Amino acid sequence: MSLSVAVAGASGYAGGELLRLLAAHPEFTVTTVTAFQNAGQPLIALQPHLRSLSHLTLVETTPQNLAGHDVVFLALPHGKSGEITAALPDGTLVIDCGADHRLTSESDWAAFYGGEYFGAWTYGLPELLHADGSKHRDELVGATRIAVPGCNVTAISLGLAPGIQSGLLEGDDLVAVLAVGPSGAGKALKTNLLASEILGSASAYGVGGTHRHTPEIVQNLTLAGGTDVGISFTPMLVPMSRGILATSTAKLKPGVTAAQVREAFEAAYADEPFVHVLPAGEFPRTADTVGANTALVGIAVDEATRRVVTVTAIDNLVKGTAGAAIQSANIALGFAETTGLSTNGVAP
Amino acid sequence: MSLSVAVAGASGYAGGELLRLLAAHPEFTVTTVTAFQNAGQPLIALQPHLRSLSHLTLVETTPQNLAGHDVVFLALPHGKSGEITAALPDGTLVIDCGADHRLTSESDWAAFYGGEYFGAWTYGLPELLHADGSKHRDELVGATRIAVPGCNVTAISLGLAPGIQSGLLEGDDLVAVLAVGPSGAGKALKTNLLASEILGSASAYGVGGTHRHTPEIVQNLTLAGGTDVGISFTPMLVPMSRGILATSTAKLKPGVTAAQVREAFEAAYADEPFVHVLPAGEFPRTADTVGANTALVGIAVDEATRRVVTVTAIDNLVKGTAGAAIQSANIALGFAETTGLSTNGVAP
Amino acid sequence: MSLSVAVAGASGYAGGELLRLLAAHPEFTVTTVTAFQNAGQPLIALQPHLRSLSHLTLVETTPQNLAGHDVVFLALPHGKSGEITAALPDGTLVIDCGADHRLTSESDWAAFYGGEYFGAWTYGLPELLHADGSKHRDELVGATRIAVPGCNVTAISLGLAPGIQSGLLEGDDLVAVLAVGPSGAGKALKTNLLASEILGSASAYGVGGTHRHTPEIVQNLTLAGGTDVGISFTPMLVPMSRGILATSTAKLKPGVTAAQVREAFEAAYADEPFVHVLPAGEFPRTADTVGANTALVGIAVDEATRRVVTVTAIDNLVKGTAGAAIQSANIALGFAETTGLSTNGVAP
Amino acid sequence: MSLSVAVAGASGYAGGELLRLLAAHPEFTVTTVTAFQNAGQPLIALQPHLRSLSHLTLVETTPQNLAGHDVVFLALPHGKSGEITAALPDGTLVIDCGADHRLTSESDWAAFYGGEYFGAWTYGLPELLHADGSKHRDELVGATRIAVPGCNVTAISLGLAPGIQSGLLEGDDLVAVLAVGPSGAGKALKTNLLASEILGSASAYGVGGTHRHTPEIVQNLTLAGGTDVGISFTPMLVPMSRGILATSTAKLKPGVTAAQVREAFEAAYADEPFVHVLPAGEFPRTADTVGANTALVGIAVDEATRRVVTVTAIDNLVKGTAGAAIQSANIALGFAETTGLSTNGVAP
């Protein structure tokens, strides 16, 4: 018998992607979809691509409307999930795609987000290596409150953690630059997100260590064994609706060879269903991950600069958000981790 | 009386852009356009956007066809310009948009290109700072052989040189990652350049220090006063026909402040007609440079990592290639440097 | 127990999409993938988005390699399937995504394609209305040779047939213009399919009644009851990898009302799982059908010109090709028609 | 001595394009730029691509601020120009890029726009053929109030008028469908104009004869000699920032040959600097007109349906708006018609 599911923030891009994946999941049935301004409208009016859910109508995002479900997915702007989840029973599995419960450091929260701090939840990146060689997956088993990582964070963490955990890379002078599509910014009505502004153009934002995902990357790589982790992170907005291509670099420690680095990554992800290391000389395209819960990692070592360069591709809305949420839910609830999730991208 | 001009390689993207700019230049008249396979065809069949040049017919790319002009622009695949220019008189101004005459180091040429080395020409990046505070512009006055920089090289060199020359930045651990459109790769028939492969997707290439533009960046920053310059450079191909957005980072030297760095960049480019430093907190979009010979540089300092991050936008076909060629020709011939070149982009 | 499947032409876009859908189909197991030049390579090298099929290696496209399967899907250039299928046993279900077996008229074949004519197969458009009110679906039950419609044909036929069949529209002066992405043209190395040529640009081709899909549209609408069917059909290539948006118009017969036309379309598709008529005033986006076997039809009547205008969106690779192939196979084999096919698009 | 120019609505896309073209015009100097909400800001903050105009600051859009210039260009939402121009002296050349003064029929204005009707001005489409074989250009000489045509209208009118004027085509059952980029819709903050909605997707709007440009097309073709002109017009929004590709069709009158039609178009545009008929078998791409005041027309006759199909490409912001404005101003003021306008597109 399938579990009843509510999705809060169902009119946005993350909410829409959650619904697309949930509609294909054999263990879940979406019974409630909520929104703020769009409450009262048929879901299909806001998400015209979700034909199989055209029977649903948006109701208001309130604790009452979210209560009484086995699983609640939140796809709300940051700062919104705290009070809503306070009203839900402890036994309900609540998975937050927003930022509210990602950071373990209250001072990082204050510095990068601000407002009331509601504390960190179990972090939804199962493949994250810990310093002791275990994976973060273990913490997700049986969890009832899960915080889904930021999309950029996932791409960069997966592209660096095995090198940090293995002790092969210096963690204090990391540099990551990524190309990302505008869907990560949501459906917000901002001039710089208009099609005319983005078609045929690339631009940078959150430059100089100001992007909110920065402390979360540091948090992950510290968990992976890094000491004094420091990262210069710059996102570039490019004209594709979905996708993240993250170029992440780190200094090799003295004496470390390219083969050792490759080995560390291959060992880390050998048994992972959703993270794949590409053969030497190959680098991923984001198109290969569209709609899939897949992360592809290409690795090169630049001997002249003694830097490793990894290139990681994900779909920001799937492995970067909604897919990670469902993967984490699968683990928490004891389903096969891959249930309802595709590894095959929609390309070209 | 206008000077007679020949353009070799006129059927490609760089050749087409040279012609577009030359058609608007008051001192030049294009009298000869050459090609390899397309010789014999009307230019308009290959470059249907160049209506004002529809009277021209492509002839074969031979030294004979290129002889007898005041100025010859070459937009040929690398390895092709050496023997052709050997046959042209010394007094003819020859400007090579290809790679053949960019590198001053024969061993770099051998390592990154291979084949016969024809030696370096005067380098066509007028705004490049030298260690002594002069600009490279001085070397272009009266030059008769000019090598136009690689497009990626221009974006990164402009985005780092003032910091290096001023002694504020460490030059030995630079990292640059850029987003670039496919026109930089030319009209080559390769599967990975098909629209279906590139639309909706970002991908990386030349990863791990293998891209041919790497030694040229080092050459420029060494000229700017860098010692032991090292750079990890990664280009990402994104779905826009034109444009480069380069994110370049360098470590601040101990004690250096953000204000000092900004000052160095602003001083370096204060009088430049084509390079502009944006106000603090602003970063460029490539759209703002489309069709223009403009480079826009945004600067931020990340105090947490003690890295400066500069974001530079150019049009790879204009300031990155054809515009730089004409700007250099203007200087070499004693015309006003901005003759025939627009600073205004075609946006949106 | 699942059926064994071979896909010929597995390195192209249509082949890749067949494989993506087949990988998610519970009744089929892909055991053989074939190609011409790429035989010998791992499938993942050509289709890096198909992670779940990374165990497959391409073999040569020969009758021998295709023999011995329950179902064979062909995604070959036109003119290639005739001799291959001649060698396959009658009992094998063969589904041809190419053009070879679509046209019932040998003279149309000669005029629009040329070369040997191999005869028409059962046509794979289940929703096509016949003059007698039946659907083409009936003919597919138990079929062993199925020709998948051309992608443009599907969009236009679905957007006009109910109006023709109901006798409300004149069929002799139809006009259809559509926007289509380059994936429909396949992986062919042609200059006009390069990303630089297509990004930021729209262009027309096959103008003036010369496009090969023209007689196939006439064939379908004649089957729907049209007499003297004539259609002016023009495709426009636009910068999106997938999708067809077809604007189809027809004259209303005298006295016919807008309500009658809407009723005819709604009645025709009321029970269809994959074809949906949008409410009055709404028109589809192709994004809503990406990756889905869905066709969305919007309808308006222009009283000033007495023309109905329908706008139909499909994914050219799914409902336009691979999805139609699998939908038809489901019917032929007695599976539920929707098996393995999603109705939800991947948007944004 | 150059003329002083004011541009109202300078923060939008049409205003920006006017300024880009005016900056390159030898006879005009922009001295005033106005806006509504953005008054007080530096122009460069809103139009970061207009480096050469970075000395200008936006002032409020009021009659006072617009007074005292030789030429005033208006790029305002419809309904805004009436009262503003009422306050300007008769001798000032006022050119309205909005819709307010395009329609000669008050009832069409009421039906398609509504609000107060301010009457029609001289219409800014110099190449429009009149029934008597003259061109609309004649009316522009010395004009002081000019209404710039709608962008879609220009593409379709140019693509049909010579066939109508020559009496070769039926005008009562025209069909036009076009692909257009989102810049035509302006900088309005609407969800359907967000990049995530438009990237990778095509959609239709204004379907069924409701688009406001419809009566304006009828007005033009009636002027060209059409009787009972009727047109079914449908625009499709596609993922390119600029450009219109219009496919326009008309029935040939009995006995008319393809050669006659081609001859009529070639004769009509033979001496036009900005409108070009392509050779038989060739059809335009919008990329070839980007940034240029060029219209390219391809022509085919479909003998099976007895319809001519013309395909017309323009840049909606140039020949479709700002370029037409300046071309008209040149004529009105007695400058060479091509002054300050390029015929060469920015491609790829």
PDB file of C-alpha atoms in Angstrom, chain C residues 80-240:
ATOM      1  CA  LYS C  80      17.917   1.081 -45.329  1.00  0.00           C
ATOM      2  CA  SER C  81      15.173  -0.969 -43.732  1.00  0.00           C
ATOM      3  CA  GLY C  82      13.810  -2.781 -46.757  1.00  0.00           C
ATOM      4  CA  GLU C  83      16.440  -5.435 -47.251  1.00  0.00           C
ATOM      5  CA  ILE C  84      17.124  -5.843 -43.556  1.00  0.00           C
ATOM      6  CA  THR C  85      13.554  -6.670 -42.688  1.00  0.00           C
ATOM      7  CA  ALA C  86      13.190  -8.990 -45.665  1.00  0.00           C
ATOM      8  CA  ALA C  87      15.569 -11.292 -43.802  1.00  0.00           C
ATOM      9  CA  LEU C  88      13.614 -11.310 -40.524  1.00  0.00           C
ATOM     10  CA  PRO C  89      10.965 -13.983 -39.788  1.00  0.00           C
ATOM     11  CA  ASP C  90       7.325 -12.970 -40.274  1.00  0.00           C
ATOM     12  CA  GLY C  91       6.535 -13.553 -36.637  1.00  0.00           C
ATOM     13  CA  THR C  92       9.050 -11.032 -35.363  1.00  0.00           C
ATOM     14  CA  LEU C  93       7.504  -7.686 -34.557  1.00  0.00           C
ATOM     15  CA  VAL C  94       9.426  -5.134 -36.611  1.00  0.00           C
ATOM     16  CA  ILE C  95       8.857  -1.452 -35.995  1.00  0.00           C
ATOM     17  CA  ASP C  96      10.413   0.977 -38.414  1.00  0.00           C
ATOM     18  CA  CYS C  97      10.980   4.537 -37.253  1.00  0.00           C
ATOM     19  CA  GLY C  98      12.195   5.462 -40.736  1.00  0.00           C
ATOM     20  CA  ALA C  99      10.174   6.527 -43.746  1.00  0.00           C
ATOM     21  CA  ASP C 100      10.464   3.371 -45.854  1.00  0.00           C
ATOM     22  CA  HIS C 101       7.084   1.889 -45.094  1.00  0.00           C
ATOM     23  CA  ARG C 102       4.894   4.873 -44.388  1.00  0.00           C
ATOM     24  CA  LEU C 103       3.511   5.804 -47.783  1.00  0.00           C
ATOM     25  CA  THR C 104       0.768   3.722 -49.391  1.00  0.00           C
ATOM     26  CA  SER C 105       1.283   5.429 -52.720  1.00  0.00           C
ATOM     27  CA  GLU C 106       4.218   4.238 -54.763  1.00  0.00           C
ATOM     28  CA  SER C 107       4.105   7.395 -56.838  1.00  0.00           C
ATOM     29  CA  ASP C 108       4.344   9.577 -53.746  1.00  0.00           C
ATOM     30  CA  TRP C 109       7.318   7.485 -52.676  1.00  0.00           C
ATOM     31  CA  ALA C 110       8.925   8.005 -56.062  1.00  0.00           C
ATOM     32  CA  ALA C 111       8.207  11.737 -56.079  1.00  0.00           C
ATOM     33  CA  PHE C 112       9.352  12.536 -52.541  1.00  0.00           C
ATOM     34  CA  TYR C 113      11.951   9.863 -51.718  1.00  0.00           C
ATOM     35  CA  GLY C 114      12.901   7.826 -54.777  1.00  0.00           C
ATOM     36  CA  GLY C 115      14.696   4.508 -54.884  1.00  0.00           C
ATOM     37  CA  GLU C 116      13.097   1.103 -54.477  1.00  0.00           C
ATOM     38  CA  TYR C 117       9.609   1.079 -52.953  1.00  0.00           C
ATOM     39  CA  PHE C 118       9.070  -1.584 -50.298  1.00  0.00           C
ATOM     40  CA  GLY C 119       5.368  -1.047 -49.647  1.00  0.00           C
ATOM     41  CA  ALA C 120       3.439   0.329 -46.704  1.00  0.00           C
ATOM     42  CA  TRP C 121       3.205  -1.265 -43.271  1.00  0.00           C
ATOM     43  CA  THR C 122       0.587  -0.842 -40.583  1.00  0.00           C
ATOM     44  CA  TYR C 123       0.775   2.791 -39.621  1.00  0.00           C
ATOM     45  CA  GLY C 124       1.705   3.599 -36.050  1.00  0.00           C
ATOM     46  CA  LEU C 125      -0.609   6.470 -35.173  1.00  0.00           C
ATOM     47  CA  PRO C 126      -3.241   4.861 -32.935  1.00  0.00           C
ATOM     48  CA  GLU C 127      -5.211   8.073 -32.380  1.00  0.00           C
ATOM     49  CA  LEU C 128      -5.736   8.773 -36.067  1.00  0.00           C
ATOM     50  CA  LEU C 129      -9.443   9.027 -36.790  1.00  0.00           C
ATOM     51  CA  HIS C 130     -10.839   7.197 -39.799  1.00  0.00           C
ATOM     52  CA  ALA C 131     -13.734   8.472 -41.841  1.00  0.00           C
ATOM     53  CA  ASP C 132     -16.020   5.906 -40.201  1.00  0.00           C
ATOM     54  CA  GLY C 133     -15.205   7.181 -36.724  1.00  0.00           C
ATOM     55  CA  SER C 134     -12.967   4.279 -35.815  1.00  0.00           C
ATOM     56  CA  LYS C 135      -9.392   4.866 -34.757  1.00  0.00           C
ATOM     57  CA  HIS C 136      -6.303   3.585 -36.465  1.00  0.00           C
ATOM     58  CA  ARG C 137      -5.522   1.779 -33.222  1.00  0.00           C
ATOM     59  CA  ASP C 138      -7.634  -1.151 -34.341  1.00  0.00           C
ATOM     60  CA  GLU C 139      -5.291  -1.957 -37.192  1.00  0.00           C
ATOM     61  CA  LEU C 140      -2.318  -2.198 -34.886  1.00  0.00           C
ATOM     62  CA  VAL C 141      -3.658  -5.069 -32.813  1.00  0.00           C
ATOM     63  CA  GLY C 142      -1.600  -8.093 -33.698  1.00  0.00           C
ATOM     64  CA  ALA C 143       0.416  -6.297 -36.359  1.00  0.00           C
ATOM     65  CA  THR C 144       3.938  -7.586 -36.994  1.00  0.00           C
ATOM     66  CA  ARG C 145       5.191  -4.817 -39.273  1.00  0.00           C
ATOM     67  CA  ILE C 146       4.640  -1.245 -38.117  1.00  0.00           C
ATOM     68  CA  ALA C 147       5.740   2.034 -39.716  1.00  0.00           C
ATOM     69  CA  VAL C 148       6.138   4.901 -37.263  1.00  0.00           C
ATOM     70  CA  PRO C 149       4.840   8.232 -38.633  1.00  0.00           C
ATOM     71  CA  GLY C 150       7.075  11.177 -39.396  1.00  0.00           C
ATOM     72  CA  CYS C 151       7.305  13.515 -36.432  1.00  0.00           C
ATOM     73  CA  ASN C 152       5.913  16.562 -38.195  1.00  0.00           C
ATOM     74  CA  VAL C 153       3.155  14.424 -39.649  1.00  0.00           C
ATOM     75  CA  THR C 154       2.018  13.309 -36.225  1.00  0.00           C
ATOM     76  CA  ALA C 155       1.731  16.850 -34.909  1.00  0.00           C
ATOM     77  CA  ILE C 156      -0.238  18.105 -37.889  1.00  0.00           C
ATOM     78  CA  SER C 157      -2.438  15.036 -38.334  1.00  0.00           C
ATOM     79  CA  LEU C 158      -3.490  15.076 -34.685  1.00  0.00           C
ATOM     80  CA  GLY C 159      -4.147  18.801 -34.976  1.00  0.00           C
ATOM     81  CA  LEU C 160      -6.480  18.487 -37.963  1.00  0.00           C
ATOM     82  CA  ALA C 161      -8.000  15.000 -38.245  1.00  0.00           C
ATOM     83  CA  PRO C 162     -10.986  15.442 -35.892  1.00  0.00           C
ATOM     84  CA  GLY C 163     -12.035  18.559 -37.782  1.00  0.00           C
ATOM     85  CA  ILE C 164     -11.747  16.782 -41.104  1.00  0.00           C
ATOM     86  CA  GLN C 165     -13.410  13.571 -39.968  1.00  0.00           C
ATOM     87  CA  SER C 166     -16.336  15.449 -38.493  1.00  0.00           C
ATOM     88  CA  GLY C 167     -16.915  17.209 -41.788  1.00  0.00           C
ATOM     89  CA  LEU C 168     -16.655  20.612 -40.168  1.00  0.00           C
ATOM     90  CA  LEU C 169     -13.497  21.746 -41.945  1.00  0.00           C
ATOM     91  CA  GLU C 170     -12.548  22.118 -45.583  1.00  0.00           C
ATOM     92  CA  GLY C 171      -9.614  19.855 -46.320  1.00  0.00           C
ATOM     93  CA  ASP C 172      -8.483  21.297 -49.608  1.00  0.00           C
ATOM     94  CA  ASP C 173      -6.713  24.434 -48.419  1.00  0.00           C
ATOM     95  CA  LEU C 174      -4.943  23.514 -45.230  1.00  0.00           C
ATOM     96  CA  VAL C 175      -1.928  25.452 -44.070  1.00  0.00           C
ATOM     97  CA  ALA C 176       0.472  24.206 -41.428  1.00  0.00           C
ATOM     98  CA  VAL C 177       3.640  25.884 -40.212  1.00  0.00           C
ATOM     99  CA  LEU C 178       5.663  24.435 -37.390  1.00  0.00           C
ATOM    100  CA  ALA C 179       8.665  25.143 -35.242  1.00  0.00           C
ATOM    101  CA  VAL C 180      10.950  22.168 -34.737  1.00  0.00           C
ATOM    102  CA  GLY C 181      14.256  21.527 -33.014  1.00  0.00           C
ATOM    103  CA  PRO C 182      17.304  20.144 -34.807  1.00  0.00           C
ATOM    104  CA  SER C 183      17.253  16.687 -33.210  1.00  0.00           C
ATOM    105  CA  GLY C 184      14.684  15.732 -35.835  1.00  0.00           C
ATOM    106  CA  ALA C 185      17.403  16.028 -38.438  1.00  0.00           C
ATOM    107  CA  GLY C 186      19.580  13.458 -36.694  1.00  0.00           C
ATOM    108  CA  LYS C 187      23.301  13.448 -35.920  1.00  0.00           C
ATOM    109  CA  ALA C 188      24.281  14.250 -39.501  1.00  0.00           C
ATOM    110  CA  LEU C 189      27.398  16.388 -39.861  1.00  0.00           C
ATOM    111  CA  LYS C 190      26.011  19.307 -41.836  1.00  0.00           C
ATOM    112  CA  THR C 191      27.078  22.924 -41.495  1.00  0.00           C
ATOM    113  CA  ASN C 192      23.500  24.133 -41.091  1.00  0.00           C
ATOM    114  CA  LEU C 193      23.072  21.859 -38.055  1.00  0.00           C
ATOM    115  CA  LEU C 194      26.072  23.273 -36.184  1.00  0.00           C
ATOM    116  CA  ALA C 195      25.263  24.935 -32.888  1.00  0.00           C
ATOM    117  CA  SER C 196      26.709  28.253 -34.029  1.00  0.00           C
ATOM    118  CA  GLU C 197      24.286  28.279 -36.956  1.00  0.00           C
ATOM    119  CA  ILE C 198      21.209  27.460 -34.903  1.00  0.00           C
ATOM    120  CA  LEU C 199      21.720  29.220 -31.579  1.00  0.00           C
ATOM    121  CA  GLY C 200      19.889  32.529 -31.651  1.00  0.00           C
ATOM    122  CA  SER C 201      18.408  31.913 -35.089  1.00  0.00           C
ATOM    123  CA  ALA C 202      15.304  30.579 -36.822  1.00  0.00           C
ATOM    124  CA  SER C 203      15.307  29.348 -40.401  1.00  0.00           C
ATOM    125  CA  ALA C 204      12.963  27.605 -42.798  1.00  0.00           C
ATOM    126  CA  TYR C 205      13.556  24.574 -44.972  1.00  0.00           C
ATOM    127  CA  GLY C 206      11.562  22.298 -47.236  1.00  0.00           C
ATOM    128  CA  VAL C 207       9.529  25.363 -48.246  1.00  0.00           C
ATOM    129  CA  GLY C 208       6.937  25.288 -50.999  1.00  0.00           C
ATOM    130  CA  GLY C 209       5.526  21.794 -50.676  1.00  0.00           C
ATOM    131  CA  THR C 210       8.816  20.005 -51.059  1.00  0.00           C
ATOM    132  CA  HIS C 211       9.146  18.521 -47.566  1.00  0.00           C
ATOM    133  CA  ARG C 212       8.906  14.724 -47.597  1.00  0.00           C
ATOM    134  CA  HIS C 213       6.324  14.665 -44.861  1.00  0.00           C
ATOM    135  CA  THR C 214       3.762  16.395 -47.091  1.00  0.00           C
ATOM    136  CA  PRO C 215       2.251  13.350 -48.846  1.00  0.00           C
ATOM    137  CA  GLU C 216       2.078  11.500 -45.536  1.00  0.00           C
ATOM    138  CA  ILE C 217      -0.078  14.244 -44.034  1.00  0.00           C
ATOM    139  CA  VAL C 218      -2.361  14.103 -47.056  1.00  0.00           C
ATOM    140  CA  GLN C 219      -2.552  10.329 -46.703  1.00  0.00           C
ATOM    141  CA  ASN C 220      -3.652  10.592 -43.078  1.00  0.00           C
ATOM    142  CA  LEU C 221      -6.231  13.292 -43.590  1.00  0.00           C
ATOM    143  CA  THR C 222      -7.662  11.466 -46.577  1.00  0.00           C
ATOM    144  CA  LEU C 223      -8.055   8.440 -44.326  1.00  0.00           C
ATOM    145  CA  ALA C 224      -9.859  10.744 -41.908  1.00  0.00           C
ATOM    146  CA  GLY C 225     -12.417  11.440 -44.567  1.00  0.00           C
ATOM    147  CA  GLY C 226     -10.907  14.350 -46.394  1.00  0.00           C
ATOM    148  CA  THR C 227     -11.474  14.652 -50.099  1.00  0.00           C
ATOM    149  CA  ASP C 228      -9.017  16.472 -52.315  1.00  0.00           C
ATOM    150  CA  VAL C 229      -6.871  17.112 -49.289  1.00  0.00           C
ATOM    151  CA  GLY C 230      -4.275  19.783 -49.931  1.00  0.00           C
ATOM    152  CA  ILE C 231      -1.837  21.234 -47.444  1.00  0.00           C
ATOM    153  CA  SER C 232       0.810  23.900 -47.569  1.00  0.00           C
ATOM    154  CA  PHE C 233       3.357  22.740 -45.006  1.00  0.00           C
ATOM    155  CA  THR C 234       6.417  24.696 -43.861  1.00  0.00           C
ATOM    156  CA  PRO C 235       8.815  23.710 -41.080  1.00  0.00           C
ATOM    157  CA  MET C 236      10.944  26.291 -39.281  1.00  0.00           C
ATOM    158  CA  LEU C 237      14.072  25.196 -37.456  1.00  0.00           C
ATOM    159  CA  VAL C 238      14.378  26.878 -34.059  1.00  0.00           C
ATOM    160  CA  PRO C 239      16.959  26.785 -31.255  1.00  0.00           C
ATOM    161  CA  MET C 240      15.660  24.045 -28.987  1.00  0.00           C
TER     162      MET C 240
END
